[in-house]
Coordinates of C-alpha atoms and ligand atoms in Angstrom, one line a residue:
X164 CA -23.9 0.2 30.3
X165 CA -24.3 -2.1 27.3
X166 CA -21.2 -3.1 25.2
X167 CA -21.0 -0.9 22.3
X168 CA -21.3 -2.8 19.0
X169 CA -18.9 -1.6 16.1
X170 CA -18.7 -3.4 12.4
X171 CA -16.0 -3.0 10.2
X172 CA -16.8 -3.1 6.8
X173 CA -13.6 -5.1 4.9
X174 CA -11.2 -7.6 6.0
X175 CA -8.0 -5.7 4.6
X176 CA -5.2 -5.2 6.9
X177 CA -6.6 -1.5 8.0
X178 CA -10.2 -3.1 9.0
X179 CA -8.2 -6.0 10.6
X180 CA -6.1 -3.8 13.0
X181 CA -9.3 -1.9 13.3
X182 CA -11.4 -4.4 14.7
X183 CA -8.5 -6.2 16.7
X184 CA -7.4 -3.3 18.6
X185 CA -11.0 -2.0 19.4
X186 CA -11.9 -6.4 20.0
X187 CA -8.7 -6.0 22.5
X188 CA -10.9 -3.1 24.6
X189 CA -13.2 -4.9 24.8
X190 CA -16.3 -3.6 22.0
X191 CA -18.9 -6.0 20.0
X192 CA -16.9 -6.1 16.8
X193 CA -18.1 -7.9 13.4
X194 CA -15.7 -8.2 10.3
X195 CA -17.9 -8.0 7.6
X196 CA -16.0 -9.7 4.2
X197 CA -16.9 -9.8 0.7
X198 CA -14.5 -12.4 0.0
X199 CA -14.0 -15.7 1.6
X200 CA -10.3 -14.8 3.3
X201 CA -8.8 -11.8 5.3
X202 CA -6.2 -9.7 3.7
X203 CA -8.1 -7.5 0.8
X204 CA -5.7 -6.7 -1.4
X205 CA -3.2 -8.9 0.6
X206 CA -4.7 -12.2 -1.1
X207 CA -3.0 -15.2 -2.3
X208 CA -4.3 -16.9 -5.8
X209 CA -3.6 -20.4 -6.7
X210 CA -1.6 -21.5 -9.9
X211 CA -0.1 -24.6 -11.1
X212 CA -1.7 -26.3 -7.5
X213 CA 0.3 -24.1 -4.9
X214 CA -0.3 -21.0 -3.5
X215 CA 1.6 -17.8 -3.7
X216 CA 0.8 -14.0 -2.9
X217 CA -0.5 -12.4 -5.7
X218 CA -1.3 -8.8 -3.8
X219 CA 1.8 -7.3 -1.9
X220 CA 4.9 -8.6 -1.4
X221 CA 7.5 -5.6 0.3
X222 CA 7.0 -5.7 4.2
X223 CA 8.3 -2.5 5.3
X224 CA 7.8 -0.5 8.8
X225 CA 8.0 -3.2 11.0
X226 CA 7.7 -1.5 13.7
X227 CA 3.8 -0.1 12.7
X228 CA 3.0 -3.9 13.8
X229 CA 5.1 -4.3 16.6
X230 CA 3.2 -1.5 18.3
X231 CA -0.2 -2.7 16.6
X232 CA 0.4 -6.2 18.2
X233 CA 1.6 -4.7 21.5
X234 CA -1.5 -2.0 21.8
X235 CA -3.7 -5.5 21.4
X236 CA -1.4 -7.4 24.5
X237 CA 0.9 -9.6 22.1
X238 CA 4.0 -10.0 20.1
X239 CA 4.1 -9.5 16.1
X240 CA 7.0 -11.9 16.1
X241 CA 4.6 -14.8 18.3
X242 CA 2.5 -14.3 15.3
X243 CA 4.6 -14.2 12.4
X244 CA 7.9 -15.1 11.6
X245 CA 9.6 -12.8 10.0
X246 CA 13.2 -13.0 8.2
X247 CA 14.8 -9.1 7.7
X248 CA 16.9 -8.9 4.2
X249 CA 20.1 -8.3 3.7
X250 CA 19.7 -7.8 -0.2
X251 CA 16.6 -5.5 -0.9
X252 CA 16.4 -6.2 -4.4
X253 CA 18.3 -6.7 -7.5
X254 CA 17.2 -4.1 -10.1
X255 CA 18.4 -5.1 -14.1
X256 CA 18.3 -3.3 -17.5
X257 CA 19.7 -5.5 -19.9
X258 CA 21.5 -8.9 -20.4
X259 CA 24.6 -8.5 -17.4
X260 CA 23.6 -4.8 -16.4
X261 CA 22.6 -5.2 -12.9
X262 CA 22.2 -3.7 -9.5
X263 CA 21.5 -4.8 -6.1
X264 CA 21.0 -3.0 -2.8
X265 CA 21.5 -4.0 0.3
X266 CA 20.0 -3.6 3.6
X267 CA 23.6 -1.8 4.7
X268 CA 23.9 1.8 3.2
X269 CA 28.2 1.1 2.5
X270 CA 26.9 -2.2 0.7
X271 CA 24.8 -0.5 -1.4
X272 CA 27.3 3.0 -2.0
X273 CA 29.7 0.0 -3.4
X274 CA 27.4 -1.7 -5.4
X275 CA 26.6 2.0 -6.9
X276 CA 30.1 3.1 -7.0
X277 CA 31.0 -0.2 -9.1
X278 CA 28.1 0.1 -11.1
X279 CA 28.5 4.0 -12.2
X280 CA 31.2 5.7 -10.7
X281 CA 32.3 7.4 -7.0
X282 CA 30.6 10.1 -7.9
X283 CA 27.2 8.6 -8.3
X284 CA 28.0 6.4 -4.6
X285 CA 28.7 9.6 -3.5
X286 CA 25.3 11.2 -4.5
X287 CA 23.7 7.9 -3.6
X288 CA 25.0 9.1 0.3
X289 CA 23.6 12.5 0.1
X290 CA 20.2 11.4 -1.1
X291 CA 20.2 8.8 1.6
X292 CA 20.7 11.8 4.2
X293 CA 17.9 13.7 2.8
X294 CA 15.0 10.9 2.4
X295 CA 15.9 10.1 6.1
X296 CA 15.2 13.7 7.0
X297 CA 11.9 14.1 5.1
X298 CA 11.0 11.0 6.7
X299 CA 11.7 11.8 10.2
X300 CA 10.2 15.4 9.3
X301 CA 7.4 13.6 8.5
X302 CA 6.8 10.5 10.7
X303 CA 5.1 12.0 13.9
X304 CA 3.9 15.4 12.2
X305 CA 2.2 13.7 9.0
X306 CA 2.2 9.9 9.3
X307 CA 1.0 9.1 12.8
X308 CA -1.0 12.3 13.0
X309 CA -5.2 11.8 12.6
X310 CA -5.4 13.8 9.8
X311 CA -3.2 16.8 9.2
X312 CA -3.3 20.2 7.0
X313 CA -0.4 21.7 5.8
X314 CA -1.4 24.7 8.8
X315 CA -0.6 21.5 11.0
X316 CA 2.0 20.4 9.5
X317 CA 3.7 24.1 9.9
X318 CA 2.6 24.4 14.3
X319 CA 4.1 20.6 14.3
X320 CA 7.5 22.3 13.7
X321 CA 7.2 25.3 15.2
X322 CA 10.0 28.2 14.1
X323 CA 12.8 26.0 15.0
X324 CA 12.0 23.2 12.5
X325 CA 10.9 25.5 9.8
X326 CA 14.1 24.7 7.5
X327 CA 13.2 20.9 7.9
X328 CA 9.6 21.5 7.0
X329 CA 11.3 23.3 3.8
X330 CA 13.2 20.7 2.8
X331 CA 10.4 17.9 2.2
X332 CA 10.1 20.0 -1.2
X333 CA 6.3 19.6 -1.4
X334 CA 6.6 21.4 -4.5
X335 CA 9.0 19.8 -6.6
X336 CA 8.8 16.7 -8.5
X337 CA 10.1 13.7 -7.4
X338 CA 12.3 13.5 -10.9
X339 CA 13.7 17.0 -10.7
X340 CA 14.8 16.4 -7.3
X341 CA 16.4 13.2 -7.7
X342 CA 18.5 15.3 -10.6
X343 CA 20.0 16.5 -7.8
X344 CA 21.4 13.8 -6.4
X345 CA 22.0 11.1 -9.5
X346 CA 23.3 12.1 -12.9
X347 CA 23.3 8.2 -14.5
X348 CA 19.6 7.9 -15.8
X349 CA 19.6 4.5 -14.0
X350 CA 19.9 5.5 -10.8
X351 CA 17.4 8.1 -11.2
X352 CA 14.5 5.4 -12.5
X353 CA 15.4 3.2 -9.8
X354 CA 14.7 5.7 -7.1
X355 CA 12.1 7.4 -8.6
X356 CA 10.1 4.0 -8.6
X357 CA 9.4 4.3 -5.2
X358 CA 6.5 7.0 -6.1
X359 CA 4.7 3.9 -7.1
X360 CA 4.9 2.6 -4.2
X361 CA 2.1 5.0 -3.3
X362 CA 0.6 4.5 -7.2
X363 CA 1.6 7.3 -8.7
X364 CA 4.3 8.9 -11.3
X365 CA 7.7 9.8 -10.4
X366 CA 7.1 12.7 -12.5
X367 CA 4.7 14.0 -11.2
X368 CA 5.0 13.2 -7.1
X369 CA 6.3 15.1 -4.9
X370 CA 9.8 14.8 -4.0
X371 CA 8.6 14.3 -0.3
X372 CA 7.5 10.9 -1.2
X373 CA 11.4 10.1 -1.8
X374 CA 10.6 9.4 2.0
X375 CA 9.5 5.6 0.6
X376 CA 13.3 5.2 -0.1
X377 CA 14.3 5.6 3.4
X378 CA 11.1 3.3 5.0
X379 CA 12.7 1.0 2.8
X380 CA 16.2 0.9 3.6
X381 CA 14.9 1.2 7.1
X382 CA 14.1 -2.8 7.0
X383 CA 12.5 -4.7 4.8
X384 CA 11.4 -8.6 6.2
X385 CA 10.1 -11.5 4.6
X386 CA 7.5 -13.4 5.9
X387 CA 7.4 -17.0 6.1
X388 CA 3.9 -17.9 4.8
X389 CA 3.9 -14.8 2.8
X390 CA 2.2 -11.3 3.4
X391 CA -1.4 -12.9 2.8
X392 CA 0.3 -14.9 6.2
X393 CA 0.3 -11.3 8.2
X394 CA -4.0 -10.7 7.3
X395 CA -4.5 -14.3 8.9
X396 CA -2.5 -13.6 12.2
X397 CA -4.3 -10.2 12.5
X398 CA -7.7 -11.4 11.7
X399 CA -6.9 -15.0 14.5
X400 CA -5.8 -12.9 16.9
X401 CA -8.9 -10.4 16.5
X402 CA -11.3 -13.6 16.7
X403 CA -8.9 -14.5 20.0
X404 CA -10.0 -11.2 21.1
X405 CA -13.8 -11.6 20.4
X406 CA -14.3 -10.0 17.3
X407 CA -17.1 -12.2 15.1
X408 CA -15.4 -12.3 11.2
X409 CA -18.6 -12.6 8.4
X410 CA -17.0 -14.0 5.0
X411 CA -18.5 -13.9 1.9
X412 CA -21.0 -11.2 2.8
X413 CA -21.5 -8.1 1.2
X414 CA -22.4 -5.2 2.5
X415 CA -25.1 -2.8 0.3
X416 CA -26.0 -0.1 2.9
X417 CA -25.1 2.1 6.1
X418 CA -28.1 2.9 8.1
X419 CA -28.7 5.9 9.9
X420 CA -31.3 7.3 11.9
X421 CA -31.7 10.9 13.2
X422 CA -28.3 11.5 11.2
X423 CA -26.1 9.0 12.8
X424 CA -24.8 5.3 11.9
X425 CA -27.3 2.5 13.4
X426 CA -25.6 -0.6 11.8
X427 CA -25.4 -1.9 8.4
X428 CA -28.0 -3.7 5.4
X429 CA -26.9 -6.7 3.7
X430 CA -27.0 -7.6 0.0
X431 CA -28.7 -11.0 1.2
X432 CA -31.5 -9.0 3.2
X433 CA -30.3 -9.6 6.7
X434 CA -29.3 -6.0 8.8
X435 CA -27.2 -5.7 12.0
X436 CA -27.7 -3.1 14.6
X437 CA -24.2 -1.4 15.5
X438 CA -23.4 2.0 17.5
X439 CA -20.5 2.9 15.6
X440 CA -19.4 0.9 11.4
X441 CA -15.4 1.7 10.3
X442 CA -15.4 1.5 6.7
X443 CA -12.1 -0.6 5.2
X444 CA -13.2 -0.5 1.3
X445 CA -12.3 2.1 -1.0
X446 CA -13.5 5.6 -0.1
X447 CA -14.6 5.9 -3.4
X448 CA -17.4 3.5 -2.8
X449 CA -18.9 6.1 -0.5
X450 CA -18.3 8.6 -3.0
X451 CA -19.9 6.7 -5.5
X452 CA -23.3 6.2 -3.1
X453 CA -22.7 2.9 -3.2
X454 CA -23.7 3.0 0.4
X455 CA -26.4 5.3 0.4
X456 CA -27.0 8.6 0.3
X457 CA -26.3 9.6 4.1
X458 CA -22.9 8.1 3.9
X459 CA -21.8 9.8 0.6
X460 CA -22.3 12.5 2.1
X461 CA -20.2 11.9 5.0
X462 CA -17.1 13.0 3.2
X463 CA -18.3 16.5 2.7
X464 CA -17.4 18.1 -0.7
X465 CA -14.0 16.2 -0.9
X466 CA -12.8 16.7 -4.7
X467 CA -12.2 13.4 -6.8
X468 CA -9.1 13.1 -7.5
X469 CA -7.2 11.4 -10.3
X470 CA -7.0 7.6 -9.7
X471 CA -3.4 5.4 -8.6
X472 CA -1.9 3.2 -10.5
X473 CA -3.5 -0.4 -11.3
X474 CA -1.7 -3.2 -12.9
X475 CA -1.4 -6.3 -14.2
X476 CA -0.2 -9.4 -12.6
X477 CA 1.2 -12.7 -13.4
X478 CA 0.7 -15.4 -10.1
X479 CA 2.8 -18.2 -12.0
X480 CA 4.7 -21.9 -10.9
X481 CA 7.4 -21.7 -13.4
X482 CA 11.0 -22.7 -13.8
X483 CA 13.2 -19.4 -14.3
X484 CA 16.5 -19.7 -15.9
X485 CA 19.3 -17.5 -17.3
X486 CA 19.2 -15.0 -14.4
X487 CA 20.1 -15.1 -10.9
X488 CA 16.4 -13.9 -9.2
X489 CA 16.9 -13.0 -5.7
X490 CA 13.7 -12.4 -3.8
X491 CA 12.3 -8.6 -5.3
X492 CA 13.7 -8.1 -8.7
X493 CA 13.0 -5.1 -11.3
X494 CA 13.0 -5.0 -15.0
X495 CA 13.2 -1.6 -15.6
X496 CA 12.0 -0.4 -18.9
X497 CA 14.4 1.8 -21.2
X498 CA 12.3 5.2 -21.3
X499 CA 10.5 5.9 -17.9
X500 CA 8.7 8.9 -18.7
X501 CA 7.2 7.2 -21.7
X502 CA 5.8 4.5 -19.2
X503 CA 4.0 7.0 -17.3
X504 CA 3.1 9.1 -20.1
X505 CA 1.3 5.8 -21.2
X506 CA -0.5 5.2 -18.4
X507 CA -1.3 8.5 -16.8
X508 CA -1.6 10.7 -19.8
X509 CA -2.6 8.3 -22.9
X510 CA -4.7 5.8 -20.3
X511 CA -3.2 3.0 -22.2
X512 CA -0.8 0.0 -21.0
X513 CA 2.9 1.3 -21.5
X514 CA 4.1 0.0 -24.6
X515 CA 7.3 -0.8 -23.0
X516 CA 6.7 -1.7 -19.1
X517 CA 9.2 -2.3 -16.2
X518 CA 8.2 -5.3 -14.6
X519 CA 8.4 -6.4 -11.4
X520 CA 9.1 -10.2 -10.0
X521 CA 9.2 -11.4 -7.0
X522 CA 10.5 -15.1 -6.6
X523 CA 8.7 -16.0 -3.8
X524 CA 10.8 -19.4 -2.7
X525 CA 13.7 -17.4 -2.6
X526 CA 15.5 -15.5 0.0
X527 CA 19.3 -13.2 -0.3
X528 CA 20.7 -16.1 -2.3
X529 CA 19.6 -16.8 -6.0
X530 CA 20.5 -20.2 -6.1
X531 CA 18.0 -21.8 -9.2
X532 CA 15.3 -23.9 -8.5
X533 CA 13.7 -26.7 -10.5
X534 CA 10.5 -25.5 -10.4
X535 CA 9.3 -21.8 -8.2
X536 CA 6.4 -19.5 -7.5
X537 CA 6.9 -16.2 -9.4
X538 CA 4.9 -13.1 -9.2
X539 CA 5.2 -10.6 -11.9
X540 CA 3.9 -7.0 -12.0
X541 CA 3.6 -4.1 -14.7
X542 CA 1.5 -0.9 -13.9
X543 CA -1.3 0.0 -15.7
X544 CA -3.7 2.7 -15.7
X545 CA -7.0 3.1 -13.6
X546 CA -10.5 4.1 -13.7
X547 CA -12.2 4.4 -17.5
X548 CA -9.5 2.4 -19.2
X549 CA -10.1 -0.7 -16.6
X550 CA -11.8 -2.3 -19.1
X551 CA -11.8 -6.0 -20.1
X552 CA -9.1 -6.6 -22.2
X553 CA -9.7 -9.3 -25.0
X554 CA -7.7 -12.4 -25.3
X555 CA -5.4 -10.9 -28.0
X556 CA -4.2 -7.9 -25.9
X557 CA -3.4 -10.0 -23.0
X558 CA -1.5 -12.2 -25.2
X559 CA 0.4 -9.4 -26.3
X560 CA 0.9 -7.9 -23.0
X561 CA 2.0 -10.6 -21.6
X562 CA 4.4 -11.5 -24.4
X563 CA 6.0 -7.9 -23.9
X564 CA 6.3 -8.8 -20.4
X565 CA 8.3 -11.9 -21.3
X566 CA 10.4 -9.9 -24.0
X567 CA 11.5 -7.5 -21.1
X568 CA 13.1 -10.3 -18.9
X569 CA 14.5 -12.2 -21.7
X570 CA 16.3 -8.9 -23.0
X571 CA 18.1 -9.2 -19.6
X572 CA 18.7 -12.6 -19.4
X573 CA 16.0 -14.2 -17.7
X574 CA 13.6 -17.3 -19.0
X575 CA 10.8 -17.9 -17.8
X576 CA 9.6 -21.6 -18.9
X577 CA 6.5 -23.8 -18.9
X578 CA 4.7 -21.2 -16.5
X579 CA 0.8 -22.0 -15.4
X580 CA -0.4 -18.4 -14.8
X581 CA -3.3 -16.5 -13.0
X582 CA -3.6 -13.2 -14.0
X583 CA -5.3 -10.1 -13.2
X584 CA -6.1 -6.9 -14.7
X585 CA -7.7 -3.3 -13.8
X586 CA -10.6 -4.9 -15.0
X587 CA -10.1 -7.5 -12.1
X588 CA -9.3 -5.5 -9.7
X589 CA -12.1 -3.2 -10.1
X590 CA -14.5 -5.9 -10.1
X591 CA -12.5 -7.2 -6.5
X592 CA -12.7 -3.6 -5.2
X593 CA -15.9 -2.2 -5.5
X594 CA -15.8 1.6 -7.0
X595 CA -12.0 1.9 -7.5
X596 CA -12.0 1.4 -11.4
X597 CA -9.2 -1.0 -10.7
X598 CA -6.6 1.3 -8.8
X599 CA -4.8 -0.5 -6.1
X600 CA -3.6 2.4 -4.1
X601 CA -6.4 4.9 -4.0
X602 CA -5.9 8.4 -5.4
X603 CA -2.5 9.0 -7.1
X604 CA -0.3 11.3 -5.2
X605 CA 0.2 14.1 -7.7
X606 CA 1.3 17.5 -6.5
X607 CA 1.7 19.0 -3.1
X608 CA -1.7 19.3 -2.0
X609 CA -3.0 15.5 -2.9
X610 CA -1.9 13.9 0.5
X611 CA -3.9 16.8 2.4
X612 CA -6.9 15.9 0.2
X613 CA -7.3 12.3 1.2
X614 CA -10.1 12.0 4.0
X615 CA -9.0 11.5 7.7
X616 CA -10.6 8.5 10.0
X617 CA -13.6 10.9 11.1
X618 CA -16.3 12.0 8.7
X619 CA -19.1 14.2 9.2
X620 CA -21.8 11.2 10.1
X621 CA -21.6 10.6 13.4
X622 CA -20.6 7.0 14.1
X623 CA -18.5 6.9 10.4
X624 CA -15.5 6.0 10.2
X625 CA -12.6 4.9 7.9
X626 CA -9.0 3.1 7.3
X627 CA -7.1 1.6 4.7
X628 CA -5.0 3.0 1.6
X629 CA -7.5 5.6 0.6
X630 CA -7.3 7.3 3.5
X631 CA -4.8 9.5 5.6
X632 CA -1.8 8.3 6.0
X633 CA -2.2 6.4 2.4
X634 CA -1.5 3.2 0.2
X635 CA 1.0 0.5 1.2
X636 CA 0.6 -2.4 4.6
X637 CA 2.2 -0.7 6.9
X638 CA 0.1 3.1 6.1
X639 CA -3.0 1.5 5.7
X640 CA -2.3 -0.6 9.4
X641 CA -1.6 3.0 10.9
X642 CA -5.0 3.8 9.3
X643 CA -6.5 1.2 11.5
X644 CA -5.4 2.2 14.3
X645 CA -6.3 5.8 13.8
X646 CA -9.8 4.6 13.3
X647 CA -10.0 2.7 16.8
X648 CA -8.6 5.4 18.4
X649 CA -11.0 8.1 16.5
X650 CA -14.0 5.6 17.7
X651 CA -12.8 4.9 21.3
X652 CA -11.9 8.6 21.8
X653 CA -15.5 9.6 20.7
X654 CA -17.1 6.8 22.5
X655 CA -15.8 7.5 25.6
X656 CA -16.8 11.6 25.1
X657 CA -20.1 10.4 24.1
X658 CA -20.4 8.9 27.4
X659 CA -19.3 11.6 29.3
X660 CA -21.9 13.8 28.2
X661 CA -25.0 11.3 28.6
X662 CA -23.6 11.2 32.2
X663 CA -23.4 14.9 32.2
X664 CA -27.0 14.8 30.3
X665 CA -28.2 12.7 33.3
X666 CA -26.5 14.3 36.1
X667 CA -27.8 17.9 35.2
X668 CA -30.9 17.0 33.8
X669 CA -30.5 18.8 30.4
X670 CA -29.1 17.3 27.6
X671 CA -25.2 18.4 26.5
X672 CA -26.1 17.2 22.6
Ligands
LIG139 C1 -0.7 -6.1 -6.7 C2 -0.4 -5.2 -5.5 C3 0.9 -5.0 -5.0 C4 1.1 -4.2 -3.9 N1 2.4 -4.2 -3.4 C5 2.6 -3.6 -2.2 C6 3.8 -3.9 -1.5 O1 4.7 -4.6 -2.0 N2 3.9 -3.3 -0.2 C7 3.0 -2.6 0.4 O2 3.1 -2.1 1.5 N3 1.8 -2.4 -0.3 C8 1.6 -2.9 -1.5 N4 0.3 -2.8 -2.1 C9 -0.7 -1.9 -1.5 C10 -1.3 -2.6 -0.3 O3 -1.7 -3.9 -0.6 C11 -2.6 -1.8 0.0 O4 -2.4 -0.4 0.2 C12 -3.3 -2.3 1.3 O5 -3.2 -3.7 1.4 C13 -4.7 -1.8 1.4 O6 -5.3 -2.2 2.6 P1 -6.8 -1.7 2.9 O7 -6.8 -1.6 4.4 O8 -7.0 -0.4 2.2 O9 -7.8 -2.8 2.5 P2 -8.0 -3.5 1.1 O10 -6.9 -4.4 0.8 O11 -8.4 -2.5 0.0 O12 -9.3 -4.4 1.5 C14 -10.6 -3.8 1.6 C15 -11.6 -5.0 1.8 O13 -12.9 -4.5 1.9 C16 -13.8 -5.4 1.3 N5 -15.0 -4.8 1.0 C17 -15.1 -3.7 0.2 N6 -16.4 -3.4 0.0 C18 -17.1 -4.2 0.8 C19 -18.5 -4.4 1.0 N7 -19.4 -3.6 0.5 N8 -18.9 -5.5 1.8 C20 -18.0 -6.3 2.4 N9 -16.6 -6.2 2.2 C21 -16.2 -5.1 1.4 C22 -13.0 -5.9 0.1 O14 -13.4 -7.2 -0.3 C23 -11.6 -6.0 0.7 O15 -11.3 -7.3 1.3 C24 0.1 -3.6 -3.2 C25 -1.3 -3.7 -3.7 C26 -1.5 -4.6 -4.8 C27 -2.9 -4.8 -5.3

């Protein structure tokens, strides 16, 4: 029997574990890229004349990758090298008001019992306990599974794990719930930044996503060459597999025939036969028809939901002085419900932002360099309002940005800058409207809504952040590899009944 022939459509990380893992059992596979790298939204940029990552920079669930690289017959840490940290990040509010937390739990209860009281450390414990068990409630029953409904979800725990199931608080906000735990307004922003982590409000999340708390003081690793480093050992060790990679090529169409996938049209006029195409870009591209009609309507009557965040970011080689960076630092702006209500309800840039840096030169310590690559992030709203901005409101949004550090200490000097907007993103994203994490995660019901690897054409298939499990590396890897297994698993049914089909005589289809 032939080989079957699959193309993914997208380079980012959940088309490259895609196309290695079903490359490692042997298919035809052909990355198909837009851009001229692998990675997606895991890019790097250039500024001043070095590189630096300029997409994401927290590396989180190691172990997704370890078993990624293992299912394709090698060693993540062959591949990559990989540093855990002991400091996860240093979070700051004004000049000498700052917090780190550590990789260690008791390092971090210190840091928060010095920095606002026993009681709060003791608080800090409690919630610690409680994202741990949302996340372990969740990691086989949700996460890893191809694409469950709350009816699932419920079976998964059978009677005995009912109270467990009850206490991932799908219905409460993220916010209320951390009242619970934190009563200094501080402590409450910094956790409840982890929502956007997934692109979405604290306020309006679900307290189940205070899960990203936990994956993150589960491990977080630096990488030495970066994240965009990770896309380039997936997509070597896919091409040491046999999968073909296609840069700079854009796909405009899925074909079908007799109402299944038969390969995909090119914007330059060339087509390519294939028996099965995984789709890595944005679902709403599909939605949007921007592949044709058969494949919008692959994802059924799926409701549109509201957009993640976007955001606006600054790749720069600078010289920072006046505040010890460590590697992941946060700015955090003084009224966090106004930021959201900004950017979710107003669809404007928030007037005051928290911004992110990472200083990408530096590890645990924060010893000062002469000159450094800095990546600095605000969010920013999605969809209609990822319009071009003109040069005066990028002047003044970047000069807020710079206000924000300086208020807590830190200079930023000299800097040579690339920067990109929602209007940038969109344009790097086909159909997003500039969000960077697919649909935002608002209410109980929006992780259900996001589509699963299978869709209703036959041969269709998805991964990556819009899709079940969701936004972030590690999610949109898992993604991947739900994909490949979707596509082997049908492949080898498929076969199965055209043996049947030719053993009895009478087609099973
Ligand atoms: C600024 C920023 C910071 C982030 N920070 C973090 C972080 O710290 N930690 C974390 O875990 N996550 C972070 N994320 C989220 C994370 O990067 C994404 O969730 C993840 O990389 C998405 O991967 P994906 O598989 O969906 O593919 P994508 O990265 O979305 O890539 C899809 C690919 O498909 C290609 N494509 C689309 N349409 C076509 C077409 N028609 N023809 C050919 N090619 C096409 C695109 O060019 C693109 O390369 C961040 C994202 C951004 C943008």
């Amino acid at each position: 029997m032939r080989t079957p022939r699959v193309i993914v459509i997208g380079a980012g990380v959940g088309g490259l574990v895609a196309a290695l893992l079903l490359a490692a059992r042997g298919l035809n596979v052909t990355v198909i890229e837009r851009a001229d790298a692998p990675g997606g939204k895991m890019r790097q940029v250039e500024a001043g004349g070095v590189r630096l990552d300029a997409g994401p920079t927290v590396f989180t669930m190691r172990w997704a990758f370890d078993e990624i690289f293992d299912e394709a017959g090698a060693v993540l840490s062959d591949h990559v090298r990989l540093h855990r940290a002991q400091r996860l990040a240093r979070h700051a509010w004004r000049e000498g008001e700052r917090l780190d937390l550590f990789a260690d739990v008791g390092q971090s209860a210190d840091a928060i019992g010095a920095f606002a009281g026993r009681a709060e450390a003791e608080g800090f414990r409690r919630f610690c306990a409680r994202a741990r068990s949302i996340y372990e409630t969740l990691r086989d029953s949700f996460i890893l599974a191809s694409r469950p409904s709350p009816v699932h979800l419920v079976r998964h725990a059978g009677i005995g794990g009912l109270p467990n199931l009850a206490r991932i608080s799908p219905f409460a906000t993220m916010w209320d719930e951390l009242g619970k735990y934190f009563h200094d307004p501080r402590l409450r922003q910094l956790f409840g930044r982890y929502a956007t982590y997934c692109g979405s409000s604290p306020f309006a999340a679900p307290a189940t996503l205070m899960l990203v708390a936990h994956v993150e003081m589960d491990g977080v690793w630096r990488l030495e060459g970066g994240m965009h480093g990770l896309a380039q050992a997936l997509a070597g060790l896919a091409q040491a597999r046999g999968a073909t990679f296609l840069y700079g090529r854009h796909v405009e169409q899925i074909r079908t025939d007799s109402g299944r996938v038969t390969g995909v049209s090119l914007v330059d006029g060339e087509t390519i036969d294939a028996d099965a195409v995984i789709m890595n870009g944005d679902v709403a591209a599909l939605r949007a028809g921007l592949f044709g009609d058969a494949s919008r309507d692959a994802l059924g009557g799926a409701p549109r939901a509201q957009p993640s965040l976007s955001a606006i970011t600054l790749a720069m080689r600078a010289r920072a002085t006046g505040f010890p960076l460590v590697h992941h630092n946060v700015f955090f702006s003084q009224d966090y419900r106004a930021e959201f209500d900004d950017i979710f309800k107003h669809g404007r840039l928030p007037a005051a932002p928290t911004v992110y840096v990472c200083a990408q030169d530096r590890g645990d310590d924060d010893a000062a360099r002469d000159d450094e690559r800095l990546f600095a992030l605000i969010n920013a709203p999605a969809g209609q309002h990822a319009r071009d901005m003109s040069q005066e409101e990028l002047r003044q949004c970047e000069e807020t940005i710079f206000q924000r550090l300086a208020a807590c200490g830190l200079q930023i000097g000299a800097a040579t800058a690339t920067r990109t907007t929602p209007a940038d993103f969109a344009r790097l994203f086909p159909a997003t409207g500039g969000a960077i994490y697919g649909q935002a995660s608002h209410g109980w019901m929006a992780s259900f809504t996001r589509p699963g690897a299978r869709t209703r054409l036959p041969g269709l298939y998805l991964a990556g952040g819009s899709v079940h499990p969701g936004p972030g590396v590690p999610m949109a890897a898992i993604s991947g590899r739900l994909a490949a297994h979707c596509l082997m698993a049908d492949m080898g049914s498929m076969r199965q009944s055209r043996l049947a089909a030719i053993a009895g005589g009478t087609s099973t289809r």
